[in-house]
Amino acid sequence: MAFMEKPPAGKVLLDDTVPLTAAIEASQSLQSHTIVRRYSDFDLLNNSLQIAGLSLPLPPKKLIGNMDREFIAERQKGLQNYLNVITTNHILSNCELVKKFLDPNNYSANYTEIALQQVSMFFRSEPKWEVVEPLKDIGWRIRKKYFLMKIKNQPKERLVLSWADLGPDKYLSDKDFQCLIKLLPSCLHPYIYRVTFATANESSALLIRMFNDKGTLKDLIYKAKPKDPFLKKYCNPKKIQGLELQQIKTYGRQILEVLKFLHDKGFPYGHLHASNVMLDGDTCRLLDLENSLLGLPSFYRSYFSQFRKINTLESMDVHCFGHLLYEMTYGRPPDSVPVDSFPPAPSMAVVAVLESTLSCEACKNGMPTVSRLLQMPLFSDVLLTTSEKPQFKIPTKLKEALRIAKECIEKRLIEEQKQIHQHRRLTRAQSHHGSEEERKKRKILARKKSKRSAVENNEEHSAKYSNSNNSGSGASSPLTSPSSPTPPSTAAALGLSKRCKEGKDVRFTSSASASASTSTTSSSLASCEPRGAYTAPAPGCEQCEPRGLTQLHPEFPKGNFEESRNL
């Protein structure tokens, strides 16, 4: 069918569940995108969020003196706190108003008008359907819109049409995607809400189901009206009260049975939460099987993407079941995940299931299987009475396509978890190095290092100075008094130092002479010449002739030498 346009080439499929954080900074450029917002923009956002019924800490207005430096700094802190409160609220952070305020480049389109255009084109080829009214903002998804419908020849029956755009996890080919969407009306299961009509094209899908006045399981828990906006129904409930123990046991067992059925069929789900469970009397029926085919992210993705052990669609479903069970038990979602301690519950069997899915140990070590949960005492003794036989035939070729798409979805989740883990490590390192205690440690280490280097430099300079003195004095020898004769070796060194100072390259050869009348051994200079030159005996200095100090130094007193020789 050609009722919807083909997506433009290069269209970016955004994950709307990615949490946004905002920091008010000075006017320097940052690596992330920068937006300019005035106080009037914050005031407009705050007025739009009043439908949620929450008391948000927006700083008050000030008409006089609103340009003072101290007032601006104080207001900046107040606006930062206001943004922190909004972005840490799971429902508010995912609503379209906040996304457009923080990221106007990616959320500038009017998705209600786009959905109306697509639905109008659909009615041209299917004239039996008629729109009664749009159901504005009854869901949390930005790119999913709902309309109340009727059939022209059956005006009393009311149906709900849901239109959804593609998401970032859409890995099926266009042909397989359309075939699987059209298979959904043939799915028959006592705990799956039946699809009346389904069709799709390359860019989106459109499904029609019967309208239920009782609403979803979340409407029952929060005592809400199904047609009210999502923010009004669930942000600030008037009365917080969980379900009775028997309801928790029955509804939980029914939901686990349908999850096991889908897992056995190889059909990926990953979208379990209280708004996707329709109540039909005392029976729970699962909604929105098409979400995984469209590639839409899960409502709880920002939770389980923090834990690297929750990396398969089956473990995602089990973790989401833990959130649902907590909401059924206490009438509200958990404040944070993982949950350190659980409030008193109607039964310890409920706490045992919650600990296996939401505790620190479970998030760190991994989730149990659906079969394991069915065997736990809370659900093992529940008797289900149903006569409807499950039926959902998927061709072998499409099963293989689903398997490949499931692997791709899990691969993207693992990559995202890896990035979050690296970002956490970097943030911890930056906060550690930026702490006051760490700064003091670094200053102390820097001082010690500078002192050590100064001492080493002084020692090096002193060593160089002593070496230069030794080389300037020739050979190190003990000083002799004028009355004492200079040893021949010293005299030779003294005579040699003059030649060394002239820059000549010299070679030393030592020889020893022994006197028959004395036992003193003296060394004499055998040769002192440029290297490589022929060594010729100097006149009067034959090689084997012993020479005294008077021959080397004529100015040396002869008498002193004779006296010293006699001694």
Short mmCIF file of N, CA and C in Angstrom, two decimals, residues 124-212:
data_model
loop_
_atom_site.label_atom_id
_atom_site.label_comp_id
_atom_site.label_asym_id
_atom_site.label_seq_id
_atom_site.Cartn_x
_atom_site.Cartn_y
_atom_site.Cartn_z
N ARG A 124 -7.78 6.83 2.42
CA ARG A 124 -8.13 6.91 1.00
C ARG A 124 -8.30 5.53 0.39
N SER A 125 -7.48 4.59 0.84
CA SER A 125 -7.56 3.23 0.29
C SER A 125 -8.42 2.31 1.15
N GLU A 126 -8.75 2.73 2.38
CA GLU A 126 -9.60 1.93 3.28
C GLU A 126 -10.76 2.80 3.75
N PRO A 127 -11.78 2.98 2.94
CA PRO A 127 -12.86 3.93 3.28
C PRO A 127 -13.80 3.47 4.38
N LYS A 128 -13.72 2.21 4.83
CA LYS A 128 -14.67 1.74 5.84
C LYS A 128 -14.36 2.26 7.23
N TRP A 129 -13.13 2.79 7.46
CA TRP A 129 -12.75 3.32 8.76
C TRP A 129 -13.02 4.82 8.84
N GLU A 130 -13.27 5.29 10.04
CA GLU A 130 -13.54 6.72 10.24
C GLU A 130 -12.95 7.15 11.59
N VAL A 131 -12.30 8.33 11.60
CA VAL A 131 -11.69 8.85 12.82
C VAL A 131 -12.75 9.56 13.65
N VAL A 132 -12.84 9.18 14.93
CA VAL A 132 -13.75 9.84 15.86
C VAL A 132 -13.07 11.04 16.50
N GLU A 133 -11.88 10.84 17.07
CA GLU A 133 -11.12 11.92 17.69
C GLU A 133 -9.69 11.45 17.92
N PRO A 134 -8.73 12.39 17.94
CA PRO A 134 -7.37 12.00 18.33
C PRO A 134 -7.26 11.85 19.84
N LEU A 135 -6.54 10.84 20.25
CA LEU A 135 -6.28 10.62 21.68
C LEU A 135 -4.91 11.24 21.99
N LYS A 136 -4.94 12.49 22.37
CA LYS A 136 -3.71 13.27 22.47
C LYS A 136 -2.88 12.88 23.69
N ASP A 137 -1.65 12.49 23.43
CA ASP A 137 -0.63 12.25 24.47
C ASP A 137 -1.05 11.20 25.50
N ILE A 138 -1.81 10.17 25.08
CA ILE A 138 -2.14 9.12 26.05
C ILE A 138 -0.98 8.17 26.27
N GLY A 139 -0.01 8.18 25.37
CA GLY A 139 1.18 7.35 25.53
C GLY A 139 2.41 8.19 25.79
N TRP A 140 3.51 7.54 26.13
CA TRP A 140 4.74 8.26 26.46
C TRP A 140 5.65 8.45 25.26
N ARG A 141 5.45 7.70 24.19
CA ARG A 141 6.35 7.79 23.04
C ARG A 141 6.08 9.07 22.24
N ILE A 142 7.17 9.70 21.80
CA ILE A 142 7.06 10.94 21.05
C ILE A 142 6.60 10.68 19.63
N ARG A 143 7.06 9.59 19.04
CA ARG A 143 6.76 9.29 17.63
C ARG A 143 5.68 8.20 17.49
N LYS A 144 4.81 8.10 18.47
CA LYS A 144 3.70 7.16 18.38
C LYS A 144 2.42 7.90 18.77
N LYS A 145 1.42 7.92 17.87
CA LYS A 145 0.20 8.67 18.07
C LYS A 145 -1.00 7.74 18.00
N TYR A 146 -2.08 8.12 18.72
CA TYR A 146 -3.27 7.29 18.84
C TYR A 146 -4.51 8.07 18.41
N PHE A 147 -5.46 7.35 17.80
CA PHE A 147 -6.72 7.93 17.35
C PHE A 147 -7.86 6.97 17.70
N LEU A 148 -8.96 7.55 18.13
CA LEU A 148 -10.16 6.76 18.38
C LEU A 148 -10.90 6.57 17.06
N MET A 149 -11.21 5.32 16.74
CA MET A 149 -11.77 4.97 15.43
C MET A 149 -13.15 4.32 15.58
N LYS A 150 -13.83 4.21 14.44
CA LYS A 150 -15.05 3.41 14.36
C LYS A 150 -15.21 2.90 12.94
N ILE A 151 -15.98 1.83 12.81
CA ILE A 151 -16.30 1.29 11.49
C ILE A 151 -17.64 1.90 11.07
N LYS A 152 -17.75 2.32 9.81
CA LYS A 152 -18.93 3.06 9.35
C LYS A 152 -20.20 2.23 9.47
N ASN A 153 -20.14 0.95 9.19
CA ASN A 153 -21.34 0.13 9.29
C ASN A 153 -21.56 -0.43 10.70
N GLN A 154 -20.63 -0.14 11.64
CA GLN A 154 -20.80 -0.53 13.04
C GLN A 154 -20.43 0.69 13.91
N PRO A 155 -21.27 1.70 13.93
CA PRO A 155 -20.90 2.98 14.57
C PRO A 155 -20.74 2.91 16.08
N LYS A 156 -21.29 1.92 16.76
CA LYS A 156 -21.21 1.85 18.21
C LYS A 156 -19.89 1.28 18.70
N GLU A 157 -19.23 0.51 17.89
CA GLU A 157 -17.95 -0.07 18.31
C GLU A 157 -16.84 0.97 18.22
N ARG A 158 -15.99 0.97 19.21
CA ARG A 158 -14.86 1.90 19.23
C ARG A 158 -13.56 1.11 19.15
N LEU A 159 -12.66 1.63 18.34
CA LEU A 159 -11.35 1.01 18.16
C LEU A 159 -10.27 2.07 18.35
N VAL A 160 -9.06 1.61 18.53
CA VAL A 160 -7.91 2.51 18.69
C VAL A 160 -6.92 2.23 17.57
N LEU A 161 -6.56 3.29 16.85
CA LEU A 161 -5.54 3.20 15.81
C LEU A 161 -4.24 3.77 16.38
N SER A 162 -3.17 3.03 16.24
CA SER A 162 -1.84 3.51 16.67
C SER A 162 -0.92 3.58 15.47
N TRP A 163 -0.27 4.75 15.31
CA TRP A 163 0.70 4.94 14.24
C TRP A 163 2.06 5.20 14.88
N ALA A 164 3.09 4.54 14.36
CA ALA A 164 4.44 4.68 14.93
C ALA A 164 5.48 4.77 13.84
N ASP A 165 6.46 5.62 14.07
CA ASP A 165 7.61 5.76 13.16
C ASP A 165 8.64 4.68 13.49
N LEU A 166 9.63 4.54 12.60
CA LEU A 166 10.69 3.56 12.83
C LEU A 166 11.63 4.03 13.94
N GLY A 167 12.27 3.07 14.60
CA GLY A 167 13.23 3.38 15.66
C GLY A 167 14.64 2.97 15.29
N PRO A 168 15.61 3.21 16.17
CA PRO A 168 17.02 2.93 15.86
C PRO A 168 17.36 1.45 15.83
N ASP A 169 16.50 0.57 16.33
CA ASP A 169 16.78 -0.87 16.35
C ASP A 169 16.04 -1.62 15.25
N LYS A 170 15.69 -0.93 14.19
CA LYS A 170 15.01 -1.59 13.07
C LYS A 170 16.07 -2.18 12.14
N TYR A 171 16.23 -3.52 12.20
CA TYR A 171 17.24 -4.22 11.41
C TYR A 171 16.63 -5.17 10.39
N LEU A 172 15.32 -5.31 10.38
CA LEU A 172 14.66 -6.16 9.37
C LEU A 172 14.66 -5.46 8.02
N SER A 173 14.72 -6.25 6.96
CA SER A 173 14.55 -5.66 5.63
C SER A 173 13.11 -5.18 5.48
N ASP A 174 12.89 -4.28 4.53
CA ASP A 174 11.54 -3.72 4.35
C ASP A 174 10.52 -4.81 4.04
N LYS A 175 10.92 -5.78 3.24
CA LYS A 175 10.00 -6.85 2.87
C LYS A 175 9.66 -7.72 4.08
N ASP A 176 10.67 -8.15 4.84
CA ASP A 176 10.41 -8.96 6.03
C ASP A 176 9.63 -8.18 7.08
N PHE A 177 9.94 -6.90 7.22
CA PHE A 177 9.24 -6.05 8.18
C PHE A 177 7.75 -5.99 7.87
N GLN A 178 7.40 -5.73 6.63
CA GLN A 178 5.98 -5.64 6.25
C GLN A 178 5.27 -6.98 6.40
N CYS A 179 5.96 -8.07 6.06
CA CYS A 179 5.33 -9.39 6.20
C CYS A 179 5.05 -9.72 7.66
N LEU A 180 5.99 -9.41 8.55
CA LEU A 180 5.79 -9.71 9.96
C LEU A 180 4.70 -8.83 10.58
N ILE A 181 4.62 -7.57 10.17
CA ILE A 181 3.55 -6.70 10.68
C ILE A 181 2.18 -7.25 10.27
N LYS A 182 2.08 -7.72 9.05
CA LYS A 182 0.80 -8.26 8.58
C LYS A 182 0.48 -9.62 9.18
N LEU A 183 1.46 -10.28 9.80
CA LEU A 183 1.21 -11.54 10.49
C LEU A 183 0.59 -11.35 11.87
N LEU A 184 0.71 -10.16 12.45
CA LEU A 184 0.28 -9.95 13.83
C LEU A 184 -1.21 -10.23 14.05
N PRO A 185 -2.13 -9.88 13.12
CA PRO A 185 -3.55 -10.23 13.37
C PRO A 185 -3.80 -11.73 13.48
N SER A 186 -2.89 -12.56 12.98
CA SER A 186 -3.07 -14.01 13.07
C SER A 186 -2.57 -14.59 14.38
N CYS A 187 -1.98 -13.78 15.23
CA CYS A 187 -1.47 -14.25 16.52
C CYS A 187 -2.62 -14.40 17.50
N LEU A 188 -2.84 -15.61 17.97
CA LEU A 188 -3.91 -15.91 18.92
C LEU A 188 -3.30 -16.48 20.20
N HIS A 189 -3.53 -15.79 21.29
CA HIS A 189 -3.04 -16.25 22.59
C HIS A 189 -3.94 -15.67 23.66
N PRO A 190 -4.25 -16.44 24.70
CA PRO A 190 -5.17 -15.92 25.74
C PRO A 190 -4.63 -14.71 26.48
N TYR A 191 -3.31 -14.47 26.42
CA TYR A 191 -2.73 -13.35 27.16
C TYR A 191 -2.04 -12.34 26.23
N ILE A 192 -2.47 -12.30 24.97
CA ILE A 192 -2.02 -11.28 24.00
C ILE A 192 -3.26 -10.57 23.49
N TYR A 193 -3.25 -9.23 23.54
CA TYR A 193 -4.39 -8.45 23.07
C TYR A 193 -4.40 -8.48 21.54
N ARG A 194 -5.51 -8.91 21.00
CA ARG A 194 -5.56 -9.21 19.57
C ARG A 194 -5.54 -7.95 18.71
N VAL A 195 -4.86 -8.05 17.58
CA VAL A 195 -4.77 -6.97 16.60
C VAL A 195 -5.86 -7.19 15.55
N THR A 196 -6.67 -6.16 15.31
CA THR A 196 -7.76 -6.25 14.32
C THR A 196 -7.24 -6.05 12.91
N PHE A 197 -6.36 -5.07 12.74
CA PHE A 197 -5.82 -4.77 11.41
C PHE A 197 -4.41 -4.24 11.58
N ALA A 198 -3.52 -4.58 10.63
CA ALA A 198 -2.12 -4.12 10.67
C ALA A 198 -1.58 -3.98 9.27
N THR A 199 -0.87 -2.92 9.03
CA THR A 199 -0.19 -2.72 7.75
C THR A 199 1.04 -1.84 7.99
N ALA A 200 1.94 -1.83 7.03
CA ALA A 200 3.20 -1.08 7.19
C ALA A 200 3.78 -0.76 5.82
N ASN A 201 4.68 0.18 5.80
CA ASN A 201 5.50 0.45 4.62
C ASN A 201 6.95 0.64 5.06
N GLU A 202 7.75 1.28 4.25
CA GLU A 202 9.18 1.38 4.55
C GLU A 202 9.50 2.32 5.71
N SER A 203 8.56 3.16 6.12
CA SER A 203 8.89 4.19 7.12
C SER A 203 8.11 4.08 8.40
N SER A 204 6.97 3.36 8.44
CA SER A 204 6.16 3.34 9.65
C SER A 204 5.16 2.19 9.58
N ALA A 205 4.40 2.05 10.66
CA ALA A 205 3.39 0.99 10.73
C ALA A 205 2.12 1.54 11.36
N LEU A 206 1.00 0.91 11.01
CA LEU A 206 -0.31 1.34 11.49
C LEU A 206 -1.08 0.10 11.92
N LEU A 207 -1.59 0.10 13.18
CA LEU A 207 -2.33 -1.04 13.70
C LEU A 207 -3.62 -0.56 14.35
N ILE A 208 -4.63 -1.40 14.30
CA ILE A 208 -5.94 -1.09 14.89
C ILE A 208 -6.32 -2.21 15.84
N ARG A 209 -6.73 -1.83 17.06
CA ARG A 209 -7.20 -2.77 18.08
C ARG A 209 -8.52 -2.26 18.66
N MET A 210 -9.21 -3.13 19.37
CA MET A 210 -10.45 -2.73 20.04
C MET A 210 -10.12 -1.82 21.22
N PHE A 211 -10.98 -0.81 21.43
CA PHE A 211 -10.80 0.11 22.56
C PHE A 211 -11.38 -0.51 23.82
N ASN A 212 -10.62 -0.42 24.93
CA ASN A 212 -11.04 -1.01 26.21
C ASN A 212 -11.28 0.13 27.20
#
